PDB file of C-alpha atoms in Angstrom:
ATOM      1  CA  UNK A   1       0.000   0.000   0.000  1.00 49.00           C
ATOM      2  CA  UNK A   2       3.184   2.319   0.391  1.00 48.00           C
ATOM      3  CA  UNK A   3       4.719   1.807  -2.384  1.00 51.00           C
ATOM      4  CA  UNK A   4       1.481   2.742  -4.393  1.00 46.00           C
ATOM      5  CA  UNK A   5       1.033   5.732  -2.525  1.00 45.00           C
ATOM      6  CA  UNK A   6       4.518   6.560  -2.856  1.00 50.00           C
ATOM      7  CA  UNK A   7       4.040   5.596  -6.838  1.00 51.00           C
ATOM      8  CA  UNK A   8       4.636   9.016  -9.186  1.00 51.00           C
ATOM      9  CA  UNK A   9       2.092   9.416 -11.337  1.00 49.00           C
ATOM     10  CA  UNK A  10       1.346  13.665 -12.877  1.00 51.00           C
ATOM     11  CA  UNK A  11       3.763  16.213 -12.726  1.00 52.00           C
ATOM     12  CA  UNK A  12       6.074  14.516 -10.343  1.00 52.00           C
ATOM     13  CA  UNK A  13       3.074  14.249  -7.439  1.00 56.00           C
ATOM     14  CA  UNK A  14       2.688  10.913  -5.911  1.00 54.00           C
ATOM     15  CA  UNK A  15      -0.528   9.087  -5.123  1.00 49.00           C
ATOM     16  CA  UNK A  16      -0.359  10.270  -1.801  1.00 54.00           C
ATOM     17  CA  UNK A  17       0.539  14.075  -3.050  1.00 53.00           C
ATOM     18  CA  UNK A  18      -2.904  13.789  -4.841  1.00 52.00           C
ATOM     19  CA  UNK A  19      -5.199  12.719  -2.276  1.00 52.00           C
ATOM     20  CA  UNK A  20      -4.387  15.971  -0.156  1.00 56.00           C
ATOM     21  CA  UNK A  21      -6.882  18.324   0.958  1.00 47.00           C
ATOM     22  CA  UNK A  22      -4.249  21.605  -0.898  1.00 56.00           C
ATOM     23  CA  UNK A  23      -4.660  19.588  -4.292  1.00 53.00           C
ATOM     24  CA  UNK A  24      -8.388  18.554  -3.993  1.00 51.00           C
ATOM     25  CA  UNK A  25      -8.982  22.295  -4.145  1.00 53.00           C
ATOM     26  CA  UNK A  26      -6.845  23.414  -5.728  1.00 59.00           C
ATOM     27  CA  UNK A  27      -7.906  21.244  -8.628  1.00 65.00           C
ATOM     28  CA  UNK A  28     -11.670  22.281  -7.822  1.00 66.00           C
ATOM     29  CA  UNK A  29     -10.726  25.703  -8.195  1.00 64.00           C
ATOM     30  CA  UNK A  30      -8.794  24.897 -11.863  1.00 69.00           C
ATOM     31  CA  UNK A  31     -12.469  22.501 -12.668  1.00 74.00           C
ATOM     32  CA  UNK A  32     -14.369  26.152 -12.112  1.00 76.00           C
ATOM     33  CA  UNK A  33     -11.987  28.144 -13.547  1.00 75.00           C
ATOM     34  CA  UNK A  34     -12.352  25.886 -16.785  1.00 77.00           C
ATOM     35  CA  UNK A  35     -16.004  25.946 -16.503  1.00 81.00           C
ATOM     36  CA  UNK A  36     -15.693  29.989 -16.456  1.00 81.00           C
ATOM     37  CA  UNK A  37     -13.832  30.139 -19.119  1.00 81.00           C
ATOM     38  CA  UNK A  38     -15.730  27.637 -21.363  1.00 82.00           C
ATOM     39  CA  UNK A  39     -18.761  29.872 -20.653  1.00 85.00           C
ATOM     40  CA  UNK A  40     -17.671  32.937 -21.474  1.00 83.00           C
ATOM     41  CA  UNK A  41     -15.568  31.393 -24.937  1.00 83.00           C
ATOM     42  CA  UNK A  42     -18.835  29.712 -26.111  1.00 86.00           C
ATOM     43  CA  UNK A  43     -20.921  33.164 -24.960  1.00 87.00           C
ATOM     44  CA  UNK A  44     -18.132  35.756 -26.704  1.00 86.00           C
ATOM     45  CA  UNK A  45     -18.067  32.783 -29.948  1.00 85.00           C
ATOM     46  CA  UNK A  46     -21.779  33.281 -30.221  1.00 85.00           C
ATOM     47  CA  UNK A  47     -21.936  36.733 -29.770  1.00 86.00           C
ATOM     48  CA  UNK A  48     -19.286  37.614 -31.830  1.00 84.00           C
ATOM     49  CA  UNK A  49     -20.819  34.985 -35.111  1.00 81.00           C
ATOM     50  CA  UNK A  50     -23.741  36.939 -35.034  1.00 83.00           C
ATOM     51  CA  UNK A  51     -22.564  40.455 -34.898  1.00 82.00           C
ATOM     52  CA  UNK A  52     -20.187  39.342 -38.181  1.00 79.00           C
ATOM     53  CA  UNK A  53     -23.648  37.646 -39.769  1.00 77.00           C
ATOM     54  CA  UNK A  54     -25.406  40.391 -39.330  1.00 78.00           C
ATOM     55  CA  UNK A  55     -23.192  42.770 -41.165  1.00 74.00           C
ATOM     56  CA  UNK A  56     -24.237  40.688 -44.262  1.00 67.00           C
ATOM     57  CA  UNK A  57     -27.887  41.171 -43.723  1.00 69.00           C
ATOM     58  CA  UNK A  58     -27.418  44.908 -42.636  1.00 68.00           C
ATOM     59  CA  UNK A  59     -25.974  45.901 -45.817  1.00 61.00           C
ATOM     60  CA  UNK A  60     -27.879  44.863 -49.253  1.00 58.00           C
ATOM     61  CA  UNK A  61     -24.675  45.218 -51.477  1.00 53.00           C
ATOM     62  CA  UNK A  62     -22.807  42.578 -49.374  1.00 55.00           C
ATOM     63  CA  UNK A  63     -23.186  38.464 -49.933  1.00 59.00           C
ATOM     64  CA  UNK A  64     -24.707  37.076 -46.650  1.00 64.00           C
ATOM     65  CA  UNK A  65     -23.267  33.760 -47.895  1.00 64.00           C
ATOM     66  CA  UNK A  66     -19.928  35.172 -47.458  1.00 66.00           C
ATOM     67  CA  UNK A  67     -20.793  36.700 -43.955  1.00 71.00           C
ATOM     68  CA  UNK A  68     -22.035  33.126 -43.003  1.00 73.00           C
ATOM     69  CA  UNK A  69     -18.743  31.753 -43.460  1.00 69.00           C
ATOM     70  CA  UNK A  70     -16.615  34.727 -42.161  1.00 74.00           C
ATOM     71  CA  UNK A  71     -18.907  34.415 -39.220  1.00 78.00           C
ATOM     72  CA  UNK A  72     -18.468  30.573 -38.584  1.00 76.00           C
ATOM     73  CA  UNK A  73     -14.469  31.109 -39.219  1.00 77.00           C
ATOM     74  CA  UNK A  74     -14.534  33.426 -36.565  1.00 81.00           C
ATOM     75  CA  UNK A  75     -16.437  31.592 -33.471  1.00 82.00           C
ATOM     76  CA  UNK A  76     -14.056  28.556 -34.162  1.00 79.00           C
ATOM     77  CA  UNK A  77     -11.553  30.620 -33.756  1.00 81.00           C
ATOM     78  CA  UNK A  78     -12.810  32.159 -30.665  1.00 83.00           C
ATOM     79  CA  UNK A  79     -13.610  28.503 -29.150  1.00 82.00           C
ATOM     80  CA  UNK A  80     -10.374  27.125 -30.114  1.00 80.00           C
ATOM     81  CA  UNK A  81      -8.408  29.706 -27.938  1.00 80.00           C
ATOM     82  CA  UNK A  82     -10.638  29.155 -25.421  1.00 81.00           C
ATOM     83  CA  UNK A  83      -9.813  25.680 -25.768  1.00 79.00           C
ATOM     84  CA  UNK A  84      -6.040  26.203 -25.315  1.00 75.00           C
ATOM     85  CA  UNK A  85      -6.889  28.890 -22.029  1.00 75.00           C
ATOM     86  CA  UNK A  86      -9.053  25.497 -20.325  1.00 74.00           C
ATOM     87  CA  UNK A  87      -5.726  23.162 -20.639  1.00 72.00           C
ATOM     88  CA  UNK A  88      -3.833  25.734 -19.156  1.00 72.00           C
ATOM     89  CA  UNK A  89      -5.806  26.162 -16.511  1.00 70.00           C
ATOM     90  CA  UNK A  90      -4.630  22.293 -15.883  1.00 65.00           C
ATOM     91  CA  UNK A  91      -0.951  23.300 -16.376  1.00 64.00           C
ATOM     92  CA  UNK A  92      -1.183  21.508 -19.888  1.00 60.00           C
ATOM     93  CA  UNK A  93       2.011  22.993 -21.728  1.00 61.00           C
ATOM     94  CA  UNK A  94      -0.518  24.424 -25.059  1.00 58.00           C
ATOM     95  CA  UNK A  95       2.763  24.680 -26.576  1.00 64.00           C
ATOM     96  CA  UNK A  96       3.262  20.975 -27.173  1.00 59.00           C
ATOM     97  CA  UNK A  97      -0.422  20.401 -27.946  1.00 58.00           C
ATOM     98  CA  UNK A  98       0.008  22.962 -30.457  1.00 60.00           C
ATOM     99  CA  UNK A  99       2.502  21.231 -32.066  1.00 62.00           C
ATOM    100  CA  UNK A 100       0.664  17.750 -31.657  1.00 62.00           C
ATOM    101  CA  UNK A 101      -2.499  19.200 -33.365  1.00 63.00           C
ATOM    102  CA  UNK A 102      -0.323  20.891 -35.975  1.00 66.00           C
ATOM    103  CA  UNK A 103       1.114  17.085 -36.772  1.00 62.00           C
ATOM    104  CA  UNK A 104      -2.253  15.435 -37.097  1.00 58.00           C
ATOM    105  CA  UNK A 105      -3.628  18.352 -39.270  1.00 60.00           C
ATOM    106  CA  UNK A 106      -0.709  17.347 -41.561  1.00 57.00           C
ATOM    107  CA  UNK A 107      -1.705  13.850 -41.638  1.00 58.00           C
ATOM    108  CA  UNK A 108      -5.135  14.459 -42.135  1.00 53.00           C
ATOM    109  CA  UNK A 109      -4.634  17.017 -44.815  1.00 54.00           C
ATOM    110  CA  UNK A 110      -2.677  14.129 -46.707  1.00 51.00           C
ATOM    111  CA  UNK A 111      -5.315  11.857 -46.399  1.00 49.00           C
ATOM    112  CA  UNK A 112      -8.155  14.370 -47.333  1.00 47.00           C
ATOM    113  CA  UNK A 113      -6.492  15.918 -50.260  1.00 53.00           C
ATOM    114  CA  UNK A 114      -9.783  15.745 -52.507  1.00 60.00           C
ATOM    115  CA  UNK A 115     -11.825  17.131 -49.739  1.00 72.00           C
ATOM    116  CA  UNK A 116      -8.981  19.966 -48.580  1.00 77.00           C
ATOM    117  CA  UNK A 117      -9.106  21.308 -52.155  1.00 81.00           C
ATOM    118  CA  UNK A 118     -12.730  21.394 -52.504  1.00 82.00           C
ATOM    119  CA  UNK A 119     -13.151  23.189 -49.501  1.00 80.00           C
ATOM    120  CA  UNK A 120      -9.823  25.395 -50.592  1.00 82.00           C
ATOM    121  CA  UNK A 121     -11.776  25.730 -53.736  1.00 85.00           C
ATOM    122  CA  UNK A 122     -15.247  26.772 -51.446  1.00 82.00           C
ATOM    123  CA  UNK A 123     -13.452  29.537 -49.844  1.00 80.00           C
ATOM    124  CA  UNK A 124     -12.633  31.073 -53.087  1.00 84.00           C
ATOM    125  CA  UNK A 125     -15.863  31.064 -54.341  1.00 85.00           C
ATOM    126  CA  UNK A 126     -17.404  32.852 -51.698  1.00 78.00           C
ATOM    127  CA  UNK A 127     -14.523  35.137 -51.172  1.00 78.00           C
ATOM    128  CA  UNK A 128     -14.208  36.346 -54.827  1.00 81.00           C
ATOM    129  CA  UNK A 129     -17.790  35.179 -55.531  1.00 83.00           C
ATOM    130  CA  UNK A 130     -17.874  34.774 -59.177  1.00 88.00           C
ATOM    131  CA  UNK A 131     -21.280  33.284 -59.019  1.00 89.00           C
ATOM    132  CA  UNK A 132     -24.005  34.198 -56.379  1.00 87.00           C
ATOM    133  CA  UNK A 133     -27.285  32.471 -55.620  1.00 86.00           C
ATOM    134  CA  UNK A 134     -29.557  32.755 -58.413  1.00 88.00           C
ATOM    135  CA  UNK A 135     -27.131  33.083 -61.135  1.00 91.00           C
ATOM    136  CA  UNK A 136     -27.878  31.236 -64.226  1.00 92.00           C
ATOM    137  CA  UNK A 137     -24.452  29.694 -65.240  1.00 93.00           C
ATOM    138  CA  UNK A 138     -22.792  27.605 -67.363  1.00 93.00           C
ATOM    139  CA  UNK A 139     -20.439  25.350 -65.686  1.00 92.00           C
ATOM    140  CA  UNK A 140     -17.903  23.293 -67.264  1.00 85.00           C
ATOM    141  CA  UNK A 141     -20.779  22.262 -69.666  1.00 87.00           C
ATOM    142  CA  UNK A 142     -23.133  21.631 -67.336  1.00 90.00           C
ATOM    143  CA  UNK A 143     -26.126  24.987 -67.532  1.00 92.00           C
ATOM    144  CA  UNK A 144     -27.939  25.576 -64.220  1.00 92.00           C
ATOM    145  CA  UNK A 145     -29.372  28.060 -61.590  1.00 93.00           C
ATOM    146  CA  UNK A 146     -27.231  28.086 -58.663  1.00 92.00           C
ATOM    147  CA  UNK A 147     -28.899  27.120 -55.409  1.00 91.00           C
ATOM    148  CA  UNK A 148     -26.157  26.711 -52.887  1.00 87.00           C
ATOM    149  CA  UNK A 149     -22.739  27.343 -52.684  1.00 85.00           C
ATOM    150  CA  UNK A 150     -21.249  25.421 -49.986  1.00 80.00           C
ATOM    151  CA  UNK A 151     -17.353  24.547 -48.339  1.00 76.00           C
ATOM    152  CA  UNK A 152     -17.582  20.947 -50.714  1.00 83.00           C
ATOM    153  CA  UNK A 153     -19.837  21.450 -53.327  1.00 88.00           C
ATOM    154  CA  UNK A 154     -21.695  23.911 -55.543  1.00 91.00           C
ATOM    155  CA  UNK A 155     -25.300  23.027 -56.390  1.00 92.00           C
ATOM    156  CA  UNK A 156     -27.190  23.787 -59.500  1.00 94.00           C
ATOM    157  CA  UNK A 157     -31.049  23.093 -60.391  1.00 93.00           C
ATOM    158  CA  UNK A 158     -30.793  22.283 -64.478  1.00 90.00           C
ATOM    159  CA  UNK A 159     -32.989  23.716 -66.921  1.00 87.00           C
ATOM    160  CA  UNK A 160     -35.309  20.818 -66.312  1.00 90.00           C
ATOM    161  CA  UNK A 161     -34.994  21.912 -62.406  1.00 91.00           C
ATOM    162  CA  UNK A 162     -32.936  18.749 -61.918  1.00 93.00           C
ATOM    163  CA  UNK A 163     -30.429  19.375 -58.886  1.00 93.00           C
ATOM    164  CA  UNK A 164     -26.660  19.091 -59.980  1.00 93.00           C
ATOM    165  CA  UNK A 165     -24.139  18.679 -57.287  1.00 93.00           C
ATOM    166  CA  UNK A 166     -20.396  19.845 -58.607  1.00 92.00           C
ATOM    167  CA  UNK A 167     -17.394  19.514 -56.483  1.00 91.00           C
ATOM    168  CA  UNK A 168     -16.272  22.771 -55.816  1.00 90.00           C
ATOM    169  CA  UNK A 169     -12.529  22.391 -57.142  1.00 89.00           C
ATOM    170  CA  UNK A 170     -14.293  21.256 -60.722  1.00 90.00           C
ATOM    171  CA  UNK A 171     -16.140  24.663 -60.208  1.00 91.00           C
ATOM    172  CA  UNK A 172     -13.240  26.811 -58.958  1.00 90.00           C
ATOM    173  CA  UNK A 173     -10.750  24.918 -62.286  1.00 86.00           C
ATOM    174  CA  UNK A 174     -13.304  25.353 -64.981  1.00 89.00           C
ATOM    175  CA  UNK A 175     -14.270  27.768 -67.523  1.00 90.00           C
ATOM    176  CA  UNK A 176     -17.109  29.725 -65.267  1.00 92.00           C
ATOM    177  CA  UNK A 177     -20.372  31.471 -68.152  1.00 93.00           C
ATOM    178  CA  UNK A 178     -22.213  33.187 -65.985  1.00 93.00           C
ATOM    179  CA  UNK A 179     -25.176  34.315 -67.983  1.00 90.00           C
ATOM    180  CA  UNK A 180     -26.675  36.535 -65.027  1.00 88.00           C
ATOM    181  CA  UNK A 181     -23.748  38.763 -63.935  1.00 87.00           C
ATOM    182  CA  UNK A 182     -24.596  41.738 -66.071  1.00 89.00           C
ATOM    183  CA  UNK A 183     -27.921  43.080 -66.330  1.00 90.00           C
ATOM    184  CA  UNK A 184     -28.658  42.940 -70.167  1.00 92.00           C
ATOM    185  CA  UNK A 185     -27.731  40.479 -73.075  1.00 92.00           C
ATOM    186  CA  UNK A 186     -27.603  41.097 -76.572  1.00 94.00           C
ATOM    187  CA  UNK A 187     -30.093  38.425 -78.425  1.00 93.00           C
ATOM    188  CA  UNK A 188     -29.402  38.101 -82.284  1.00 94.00           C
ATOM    189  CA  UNK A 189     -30.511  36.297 -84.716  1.00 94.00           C
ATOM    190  CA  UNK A 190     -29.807  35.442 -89.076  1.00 93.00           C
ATOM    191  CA  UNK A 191     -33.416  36.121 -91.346  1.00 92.00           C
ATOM    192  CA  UNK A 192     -32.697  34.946 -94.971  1.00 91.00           C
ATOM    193  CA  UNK A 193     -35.046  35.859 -97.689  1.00 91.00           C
ATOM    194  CA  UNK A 194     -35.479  35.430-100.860  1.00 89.00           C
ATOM    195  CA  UNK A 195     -33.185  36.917-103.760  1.00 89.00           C
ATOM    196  CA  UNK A 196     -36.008  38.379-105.747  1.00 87.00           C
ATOM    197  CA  UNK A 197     -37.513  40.078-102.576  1.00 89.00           C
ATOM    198  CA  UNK A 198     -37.143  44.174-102.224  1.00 91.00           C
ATOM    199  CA  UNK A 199     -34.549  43.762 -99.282  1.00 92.00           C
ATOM    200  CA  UNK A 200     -35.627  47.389 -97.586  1.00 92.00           C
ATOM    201  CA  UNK A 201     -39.333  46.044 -96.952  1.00 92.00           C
ATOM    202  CA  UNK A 202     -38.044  43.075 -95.742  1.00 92.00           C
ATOM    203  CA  UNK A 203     -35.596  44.892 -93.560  1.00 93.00           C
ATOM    204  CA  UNK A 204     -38.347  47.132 -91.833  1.00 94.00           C
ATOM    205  CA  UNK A 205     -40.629  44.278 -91.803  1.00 93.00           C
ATOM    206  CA  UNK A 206     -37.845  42.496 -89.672  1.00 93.00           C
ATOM    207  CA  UNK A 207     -37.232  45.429 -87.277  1.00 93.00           C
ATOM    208  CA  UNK A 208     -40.395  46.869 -86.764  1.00 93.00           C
ATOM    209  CA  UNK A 209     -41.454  43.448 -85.480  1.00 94.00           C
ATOM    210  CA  UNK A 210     -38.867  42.823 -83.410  1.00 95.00           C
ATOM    211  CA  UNK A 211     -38.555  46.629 -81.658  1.00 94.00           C
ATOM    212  CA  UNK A 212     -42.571  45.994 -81.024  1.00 93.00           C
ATOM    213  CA  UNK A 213     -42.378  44.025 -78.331  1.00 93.00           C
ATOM    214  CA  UNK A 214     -41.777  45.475 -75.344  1.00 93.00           C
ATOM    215  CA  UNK A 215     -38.923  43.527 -73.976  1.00 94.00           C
ATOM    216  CA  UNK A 216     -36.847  45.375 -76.829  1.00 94.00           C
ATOM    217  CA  UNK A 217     -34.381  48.145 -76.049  1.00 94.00           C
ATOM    218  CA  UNK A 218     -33.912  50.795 -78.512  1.00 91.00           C
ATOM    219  CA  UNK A 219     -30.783  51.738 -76.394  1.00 89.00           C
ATOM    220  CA  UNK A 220     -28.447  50.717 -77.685  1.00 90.00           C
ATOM    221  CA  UNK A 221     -29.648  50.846 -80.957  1.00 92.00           C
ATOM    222  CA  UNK A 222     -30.560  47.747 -82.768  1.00 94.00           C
ATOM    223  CA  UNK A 223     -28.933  46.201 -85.639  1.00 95.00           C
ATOM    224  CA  UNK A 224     -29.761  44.922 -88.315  1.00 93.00           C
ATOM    225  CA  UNK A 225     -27.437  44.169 -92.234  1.00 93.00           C
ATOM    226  CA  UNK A 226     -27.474  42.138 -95.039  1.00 92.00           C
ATOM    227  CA  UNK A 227     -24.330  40.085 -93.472  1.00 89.00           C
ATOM    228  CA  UNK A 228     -24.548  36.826 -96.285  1.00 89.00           C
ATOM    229  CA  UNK A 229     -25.628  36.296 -99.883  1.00 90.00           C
ATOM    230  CA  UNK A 230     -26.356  32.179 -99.449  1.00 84.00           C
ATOM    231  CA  UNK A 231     -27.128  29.743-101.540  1.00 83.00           C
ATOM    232  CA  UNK A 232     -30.355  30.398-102.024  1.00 85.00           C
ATOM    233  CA  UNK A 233     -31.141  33.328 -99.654  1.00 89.00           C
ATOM    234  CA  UNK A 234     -29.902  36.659 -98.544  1.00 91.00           C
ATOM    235  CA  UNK A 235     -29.285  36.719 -95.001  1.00 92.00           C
ATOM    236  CA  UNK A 236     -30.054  40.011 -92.613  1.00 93.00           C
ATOM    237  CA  UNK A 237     -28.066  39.812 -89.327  1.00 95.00           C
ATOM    238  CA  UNK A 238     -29.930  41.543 -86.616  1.00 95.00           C
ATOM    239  CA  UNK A 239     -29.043  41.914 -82.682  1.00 95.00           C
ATOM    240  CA  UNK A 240     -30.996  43.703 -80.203  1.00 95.00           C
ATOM    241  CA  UNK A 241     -29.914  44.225 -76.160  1.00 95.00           C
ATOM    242  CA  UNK A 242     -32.625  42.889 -73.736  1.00 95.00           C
ATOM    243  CA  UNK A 243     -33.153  42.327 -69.918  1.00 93.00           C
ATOM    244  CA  UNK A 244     -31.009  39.186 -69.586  1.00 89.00           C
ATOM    245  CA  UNK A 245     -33.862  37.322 -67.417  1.00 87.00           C
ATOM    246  CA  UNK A 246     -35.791  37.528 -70.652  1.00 90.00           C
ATOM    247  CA  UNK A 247     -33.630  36.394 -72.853  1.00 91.00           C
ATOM    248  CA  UNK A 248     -34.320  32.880 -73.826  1.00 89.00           C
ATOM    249  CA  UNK A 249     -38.266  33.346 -74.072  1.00 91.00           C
ATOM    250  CA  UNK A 250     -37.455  36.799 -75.994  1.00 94.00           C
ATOM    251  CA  UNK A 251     -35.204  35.413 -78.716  1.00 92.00           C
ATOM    252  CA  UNK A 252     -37.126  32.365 -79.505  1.00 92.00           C
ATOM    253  CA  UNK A 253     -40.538  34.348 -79.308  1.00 94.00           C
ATOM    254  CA  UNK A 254     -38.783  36.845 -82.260  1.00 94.00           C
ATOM    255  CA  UNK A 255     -38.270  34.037 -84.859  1.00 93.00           C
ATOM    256  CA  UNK A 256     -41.863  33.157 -84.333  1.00 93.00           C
ATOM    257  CA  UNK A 257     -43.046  36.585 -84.279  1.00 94.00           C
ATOM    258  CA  UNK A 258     -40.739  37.703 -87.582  1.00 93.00           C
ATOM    259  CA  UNK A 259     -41.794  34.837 -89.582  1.00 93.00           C
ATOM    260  CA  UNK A 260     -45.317  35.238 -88.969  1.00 93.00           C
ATOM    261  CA  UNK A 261     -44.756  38.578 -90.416  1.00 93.00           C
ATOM    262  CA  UNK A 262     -42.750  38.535 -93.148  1.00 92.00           C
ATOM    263  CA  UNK A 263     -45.665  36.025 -94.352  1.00 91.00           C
ATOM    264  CA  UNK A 264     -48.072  38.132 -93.952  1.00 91.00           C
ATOM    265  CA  UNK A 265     -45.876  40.648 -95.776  1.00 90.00           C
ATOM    266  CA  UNK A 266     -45.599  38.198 -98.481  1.00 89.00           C
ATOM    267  CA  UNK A 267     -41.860  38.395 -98.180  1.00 88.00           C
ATOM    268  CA  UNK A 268     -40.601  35.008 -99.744  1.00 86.00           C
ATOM    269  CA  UNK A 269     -38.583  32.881 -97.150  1.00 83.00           C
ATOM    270  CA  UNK A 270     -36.799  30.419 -99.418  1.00 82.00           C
ATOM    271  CA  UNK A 271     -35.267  26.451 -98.508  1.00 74.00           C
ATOM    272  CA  UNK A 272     -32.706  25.027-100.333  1.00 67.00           C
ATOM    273  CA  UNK A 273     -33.964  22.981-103.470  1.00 64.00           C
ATOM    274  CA  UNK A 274     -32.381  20.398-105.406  1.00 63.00           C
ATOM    275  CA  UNK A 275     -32.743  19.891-109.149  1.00 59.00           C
ATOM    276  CA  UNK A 276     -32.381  16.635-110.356  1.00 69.00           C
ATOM    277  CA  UNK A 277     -31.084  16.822-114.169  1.00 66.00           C
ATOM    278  CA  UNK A 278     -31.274  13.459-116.191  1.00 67.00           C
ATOM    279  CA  UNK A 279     -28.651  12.242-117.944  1.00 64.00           C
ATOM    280  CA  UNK A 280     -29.954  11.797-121.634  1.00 57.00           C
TER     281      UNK A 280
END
C-alpha cells in the first residue's frame, strides 16, 4: 500500500501528493476556472458569429453567404483559444499540444487531399464570388441556376430543375459562363429571304417586329445588315440588347413573331432545293 502511494504518477506528485486536501482544491478551483472560461468562450463565440452575420444582412450590397462563413471562421476561432486557455488552466504545456495538433492536421490534410481542395476551392468562391445564388451559369458544360454554394460542393437546379451537385474544385478549375452577372444580353438572330424580294421592306418588316415588343431596347440601338448572300437566300443579321432574365423566351418568341410577319408581308422565305437533271 506504500509503495502505491509513494508511486509518481502527474507532474512529479505521488498518489499520496494527490489525495491531499491543498490539491483537492486546488484542482476544484482549476475545474471552475475551466467551466468559467468555457462559458464565457462559447458566450463571446456566439456573440461575436452573429454580430459578423449580421453585417451581411445589414448591408444589401454585401453576400450574406460570405458573412455566413466569415462568421463561422470566426467563433471557431474564438472557441479554439478558449480551448487552449481550459488546458492551461490544468498546467497543460498548449505549446506541445500545439505542435501535436499541428502534426495530425498534416496527416489528415494528406489523407483528405480531394476534400482539402474542394473546400480550398469553397473559400474562393465565396470570397471572390464569381457566381451568387440565383445566377444562371454555365459550368464546365453543365447549364444551371445556382442554389447553394457550400465549403464541398456547388449546387445547380438544371434547366429541367434537376439538382446538380459539382465539387467545388471542378467549379473553382473550370471555364465559369455566368449568364446573369450583367444586367442585359444582346439576343441576335440570321433572317434569310429570298433573292427576288425588295430587301428594304423586308428589312423594316424584320425590325419593326422585333422593336414591337416590349422587352426590346432601342438603347443601344438595334442592328440589323445584309451580313450573307447564301445559296439560295440573302441573309439580314440583326441583334438587339434585352433584360437578360428575358432572354431565352425573348429570342425564340422573335423568330416566331418575324416569320409570322414577313408572311403576312408576303416576303418570300426560301429552302434550299435540289434539281435533279437526267442524264440523256
Amino acid at each position: 500500500m506504500d509503495e502505491l502511494l509513494a508511486t509518481e504518477i502527474w507532474q512529479g506528485k505521488t498518489v499520496s501528493d494527490l489525495l491531499t486536501l491543498d490539491f483537492l482544491l486546488s484542482t476544484a478551483g482549476s475545474v471552475l476556472a475551466a467551466i468559467a472560461i468555457l462559458f464565457v468562450g462559447w458566450t463571446i463565440s456566439a456573440w461575436l458569429q452573429r454580430r459578423v452575420r449580421a453585417l451581411g444582412f445589414k448591408y444589401a450590397h454585401l453576400d450574406d453567404m460570405l458573412f455566413d462563413f466569415l462568421s463561422s471562421i470566426v467563433r471557431y476561432l474564438v472557441l479554439g483559444f478558449t480551448f487552449l486557455f481550459v488546458l492551461n488552466t490544468f498546467g497543460v504545456q498548449t505549446t506541445s499540444v500545439v505542435a501535436i495538433i499541428g502534426a495530425a492536421g498534416l496527416a489528415i490534410g494528406l489523407a483528405l487531399q480531394g476534400t482539402l481542395s474542394n473546400i480550398a476551392a469553397g473559400v474562393m468562391l465565396i470570397l471572390f464570388r464569381p457566381i451568387k445564388l440565383g445566377d444562371f451559369v454555365d459550368v464546365g458544360g453543365t447549364m444551371g441556376t445556382v442554389k447553394a454554394i457550400t465549403l464541398n460542393f456547388t449546387e445547380l437546379a438544371d434547366v429541367s430543375n434537376v439538382q446538380v451537385i459539382i465539387p467545388n474544385a471542378q467549379v473553382w478549375g473550370n471555364v465559369i459562363t455566368n449568364y446573369s452577372s450583367n444586367p442585359t444580353r444582346r439576343a441576335e438572330w440570321s433572317f434569310g429571304v429570298g433573292y427576288g424580294v425588295n430587301l428594304a421592306d423586308a428589312e423594316r418588316i424584320i425590325l419593326d417586329t422585333i422593336m414591337a415588343d416590349p422587352r426590346s431596347k432601342s438603347d443601344p440601338a438595334p442592328f440589323i445588315q445584309v451580313n450573307n448572300l447564301g445559296a439560295s437566300s440573302v441573309d439580314f443579321l440583326v441583334r438587339v440588347w434585352v433584360d437578360a432574365s428575358e432572354y431565352f423566351a425573348y429570342q425564340a418568341d422573335m423568330k416566331r413573331a418575324v416569320k409570322e410577319a414577313l408572311d403576312k408581308g408576303q416576303i418570300d422565305i426560301p429552302f434550299p432545293t435540289t434539281t435533279i437533271v437526267q442524264a440523256s
